[in-house]
Amino acid sequence: MNYWKPDRQSTLPLHRQIEQHIRYKIISGEWPIGTRLPSQRQLATVFEVNRSTITIALDELKSWGIVEGNKGGGTTVINNTWNLIAAASQQTIDWQAYVNAGTHQPNLKTIQKINHAEFAQGMIRTGTGELGKELMPHRQISSILQQAPSELFLGYEEPKGNFELRQQIAHYVKQWGIHCSPDSILIVSGSIQALQLIAVGLLARPSSIVAESPSYIRSIQVFQSAGIPIHSVSLDKEGIDLKDLHATVAQYQSGLLYTIPTFHNPTGILMSKQRRNDLIEQCKELRLPIIEDDVYRELWLDDLPPAPLKSQDSNGNIVYLGSMSKMMSPGLRVGWVIAPEPVIERLADIKMQTDYGSSNLSQYVATQWFAQGYHEPHIQWVRGQLRTRRDQMLELLQQHFSDIADWQIPTGGFYIWVKLTVTVSMQLLFERAIQANILINPGYLYEDEATSHIRLSYAYTSPEHLHTSIIQLKKYIISLCR
């Protein structure tokens, strides 16, 4: 739908073109019975017409009994041409009922809007958690692909993933004190898949997990859709609050702890070395396994971060997640899990049941990325670029937000966690900004109570566009305060 626009040169009126387009989507089954159409305002924006034009088109469809208006607002498909001809609506499958019955919870509406808006032309993405295209290694990847023999990746890989890649990863993580063999590594299609495998493969019901609040884990529905509740543990400037962790575990039947100790998403907090030591000891006492999500480790901007929790794991209590997405390319879809072999065997078996292995081509590229020595020069260069961008964003915030917000200076990662000190509806700010082609990540995506926060990223959008968006956001915030 986003790619079609009415032809303004046509002799057919705009409302008639739109009515025919919507009717086609209904007849073809793209919008089956029960589908709720986008709002009139959304349709007007997509088709680049006045709202009155949309109203006329929908009135035509209503007069034919194909759609109807809802009492609470909106328009729903109630019939299609086949029904009108055969008068057999009772034989038509209500696919919307199937959609609503699915057990996997949908994304929050705001996240759905973000996922679509990210690809809108001209959108300035101020919160996107990935490297900008100009920071990705296009030349190096092209070189690797030009060397690739096609017969190497036309078949399936073994359940745990490409053996040579697992060897490279085992060697790669040694620099941080993680000692493992390829047998204790599973290649996955990013850390989200790792979490999905863990949710269905390692946790008994009833069980729950504990996680920092705010947390990235709350912005995805992996554990919630598996029927596993998430209980919050607070953060301070050194990381996860251990007293709160102990109290939470004592209250709930907790199966594991999920944590991002290094350049936390969304706050940017770096867990101190002492806090890491204390956390490991406390989790041993509580018999609480840890999922350590360490995808931002190499993106330090000032000083080397403390060693991973996994580097101190002599008892196999920690499941370690890594990924190529943040430091190289999200589109490659290569991540890894490091864990005791029984865990890896279990997760690998489930992965084979779901997708029969990650992309062979992507695994080949990742293998050569490490083997040919591309990684270290690239990550050093990326750190320099991110350091410059972080400092530029901090300067912009100081110039334009110092009277309306507070924030901490991140020492790595992608994010600045901005807390507004004025009262503003974050939902209204999100909507106002997106209408002006500025996309923000509201704090409530990561914590229900974070209604005054915005996650800003200096990694994706160019400094020039960030400058424009920060100035514009300030204007919207001030106008919404009145």
PDB file of N, CA and C in Angstrom, residues 451-482:
ATOM      1  N   THR A 451       7.977   7.684  31.208  1.00  0.00           N
ATOM      2  CA  THR A 451       7.134   8.517  30.354  1.00  0.00           C
ATOM      3  C   THR A 451       7.745   9.887  30.077  1.00  0.00           C
ATOM      4  N   SER A 452       8.919  10.150  30.640  1.00  0.00           N
ATOM      5  CA  SER A 452       9.590  11.429  30.388  1.00  0.00           C
ATOM      6  C   SER A 452      10.917  11.234  29.666  1.00  0.00           C
ATOM      7  N   HIS A 453      11.185  10.020  29.205  1.00  0.00           N
ATOM      8  CA  HIS A 453      12.483   9.706  28.618  1.00  0.00           C
ATOM      9  C   HIS A 453      12.406   9.521  27.099  1.00  0.00           C
ATOM     10  N   ILE A 454      13.532   9.787  26.464  1.00  0.00           N
ATOM     11  CA  ILE A 454      13.730   9.525  25.042  1.00  0.00           C
ATOM     12  C   ILE A 454      15.079   8.837  24.882  1.00  0.00           C
ATOM     13  N   ARG A 455      15.111   7.756  24.084  1.00  0.00           N
ATOM     14  CA  ARG A 455      16.390   7.139  23.745  1.00  0.00           C
ATOM     15  C   ARG A 455      16.887   7.746  22.443  1.00  0.00           C
ATOM     16  N   LEU A 456      17.970   8.507  22.544  1.00  0.00           N
ATOM     17  CA  LEU A 456      18.590   9.089  21.358  1.00  0.00           C
ATOM     18  C   LEU A 456      19.815   8.266  20.969  1.00  0.00           C
ATOM     19  N   SER A 457      20.022   8.107  19.671  1.00  0.00           N
ATOM     20  CA  SER A 457      21.167   7.360  19.158  1.00  0.00           C
ATOM     21  C   SER A 457      22.003   8.264  18.267  1.00  0.00           C
ATOM     22  N   TYR A 458      23.310   8.231  18.475  1.00  0.00           N
ATOM     23  CA  TYR A 458      24.219   9.006  17.624  1.00  0.00           C
ATOM     24  C   TYR A 458      24.884   8.130  16.570  1.00  0.00           C
ATOM     25  N   ALA A 459      24.423   6.876  16.439  1.00  0.00           N
ATOM     26  CA  ALA A 459      25.103   5.921  15.566  1.00  0.00           C
ATOM     27  C   ALA A 459      24.562   5.915  14.139  1.00  0.00           C
ATOM     28  N   TYR A 460      23.286   6.194  13.970  1.00  0.00           N
ATOM     29  CA  TYR A 460      22.677   5.962  12.662  1.00  0.00           C
ATOM     30  C   TYR A 460      22.585   7.225  11.796  1.00  0.00           C
ATOM     31  N   THR A 461      21.958   8.259  12.323  1.00  0.00           N
ATOM     32  CA  THR A 461      21.678   9.454  11.534  1.00  0.00           C
ATOM     33  C   THR A 461      22.891  10.374  11.478  1.00  0.00           C
ATOM     34  N   SER A 462      23.070  11.035  10.364  1.00  0.00           N
ATOM     35  CA  SER A 462      24.211  11.936  10.205  1.00  0.00           C
ATOM     36  C   SER A 462      24.133  13.086  11.203  1.00  0.00           C
ATOM     37  N   PRO A 463      25.274  13.634  11.622  1.00  0.00           N
ATOM     38  CA  PRO A 463      25.267  14.772  12.555  1.00  0.00           C
ATOM     39  C   PRO A 463      24.440  15.948  12.044  1.00  0.00           C
ATOM     40  N   GLU A 464      24.440  16.166  10.733  1.00  0.00           N
ATOM     41  CA  GLU A 464      23.674  17.283  10.175  1.00  0.00           C
ATOM     42  C   GLU A 464      22.176  17.092  10.406  1.00  0.00           C
ATOM     43  N   HIS A 465      21.690  15.885  10.147  1.00  0.00           N
ATOM     44  CA  HIS A 465      20.270  15.613  10.358  1.00  0.00           C
ATOM     45  C   HIS A 465      19.922  15.602  11.848  1.00  0.00           C
ATOM     46  N   LEU A 466      20.842  15.130  12.685  1.00  0.00           N
ATOM     47  CA  LEU A 466      20.594  15.176  14.124  1.00  0.00           C
ATOM     48  C   LEU A 466      20.468  16.611  14.613  1.00  0.00           C
ATOM     49  N   HIS A 467      21.299  17.485  14.075  1.00  0.00           N
ATOM     50  CA  HIS A 467      21.230  18.903  14.450  1.00  0.00           C
ATOM     51  C   HIS A 467      19.853  19.462  14.132  1.00  0.00           C
ATOM     52  N   THR A 468      19.362  19.171  12.929  1.00  0.00           N
ATOM     53  CA  THR A 468      18.037  19.641  12.519  1.00  0.00           C
ATOM     54  C   THR A 468      16.943  19.076  13.429  1.00  0.00           C
ATOM     55  N   SER A 469      17.034  17.795  13.728  1.00  0.00           N
ATOM     56  CA  SER A 469      15.981  17.143  14.506  1.00  0.00           C
ATOM     57  C   SER A 469      15.973  17.604  15.958  1.00  0.00           C
ATOM     58  N   ILE A 470      17.143  17.820  16.544  1.00  0.00           N
ATOM     59  CA  ILE A 470      17.196  18.279  17.939  1.00  0.00           C
ATOM     60  C   ILE A 470      16.548  19.649  18.077  1.00  0.00           C
ATOM     61  N   ILE A 471      16.843  20.544  17.143  1.00  0.00           N
ATOM     62  CA  ILE A 471      16.242  21.881  17.179  1.00  0.00           C
ATOM     63  C   ILE A 471      14.725  21.788  17.041  1.00  0.00           C
ATOM     64  N   GLN A 472      14.269  20.945  16.113  1.00  0.00           N
ATOM     65  CA  GLN A 472      12.830  20.801  15.894  1.00  0.00           C
ATOM     66  C   GLN A 472      12.143  20.163  17.091  1.00  0.00           C
ATOM     67  N   LEU A 473      12.772  19.140  17.682  1.00  0.00           N
ATOM     68  CA  LEU A 473      12.195  18.494  18.861  1.00  0.00           C
ATOM     69  C   LEU A 473      12.050  19.485  20.012  1.00  0.00           C
ATOM     70  N   LYS A 474      13.016  20.341  20.170  1.00  0.00           N
ATOM     71  CA  LYS A 474      12.934  21.351  21.234  1.00  0.00           C
ATOM     72  C   LYS A 474      11.686  22.221  21.038  1.00  0.00           C
ATOM     73  N   LYS A 475      11.420  22.615  19.802  1.00  0.00           N
ATOM     74  CA  LYS A 475      10.247  23.442  19.523  1.00  0.00           C
ATOM     75  C   LYS A 475       8.965  22.694  19.871  1.00  0.00           C
ATOM     76  N   TYR A 476       8.901  21.417  19.505  1.00  0.00           N
ATOM     77  CA  TYR A 476       7.692  20.643  19.793  1.00  0.00           C
ATOM     78  C   TYR A 476       7.506  20.454  21.290  1.00  0.00           C
ATOM     79  N   ILE A 477       8.583  20.195  21.992  1.00  0.00           N
ATOM     80  CA  ILE A 477       8.488  20.006  23.445  1.00  0.00           C
ATOM     81  C   ILE A 477       7.973  21.258  24.121  1.00  0.00           C
ATOM     82  N   ILE A 478       8.514  22.393  23.736  1.00  0.00           N
ATOM     83  CA  ILE A 478       8.080  23.663  24.321  1.00  0.00           C
ATOM     84  C   ILE A 478       6.603  23.927  24.008  1.00  0.00           C
ATOM     85  N   SER A 479       6.198  23.647  22.771  1.00  0.00           N
ATOM     86  CA  SER A 479       4.793  23.902  22.393  1.00  0.00           C
ATOM     87  C   SER A 479       3.843  22.980  23.148  1.00  0.00           C
ATOM     88  N   LEU A 480       4.256  21.748  23.429  1.00  0.00           N
ATOM     89  CA  LEU A 480       3.399  20.813  24.142  1.00  0.00           C
ATOM     90  C   LEU A 480       3.362  21.085  25.642  1.00  0.00           C
ATOM     91  N   CYS A 481       4.289  21.871  26.135  1.00  0.00           N
ATOM     92  CA  CYS A 481       4.301  22.234  27.557  1.00  0.00           C
ATOM     93  C   CYS A 481       3.228  23.262  27.873  1.00  0.00           C
ATOM     94  N   ARG A 482       2.805  24.001  26.876  1.00  0.00           N
ATOM     95  CA  ARG A 482       1.880  25.114  27.112  1.00  0.00           C
ATOM     96  C   ARG A 482       0.449  24.650  27.335  1.00  0.00           C
TER      97      ARG A 482
END
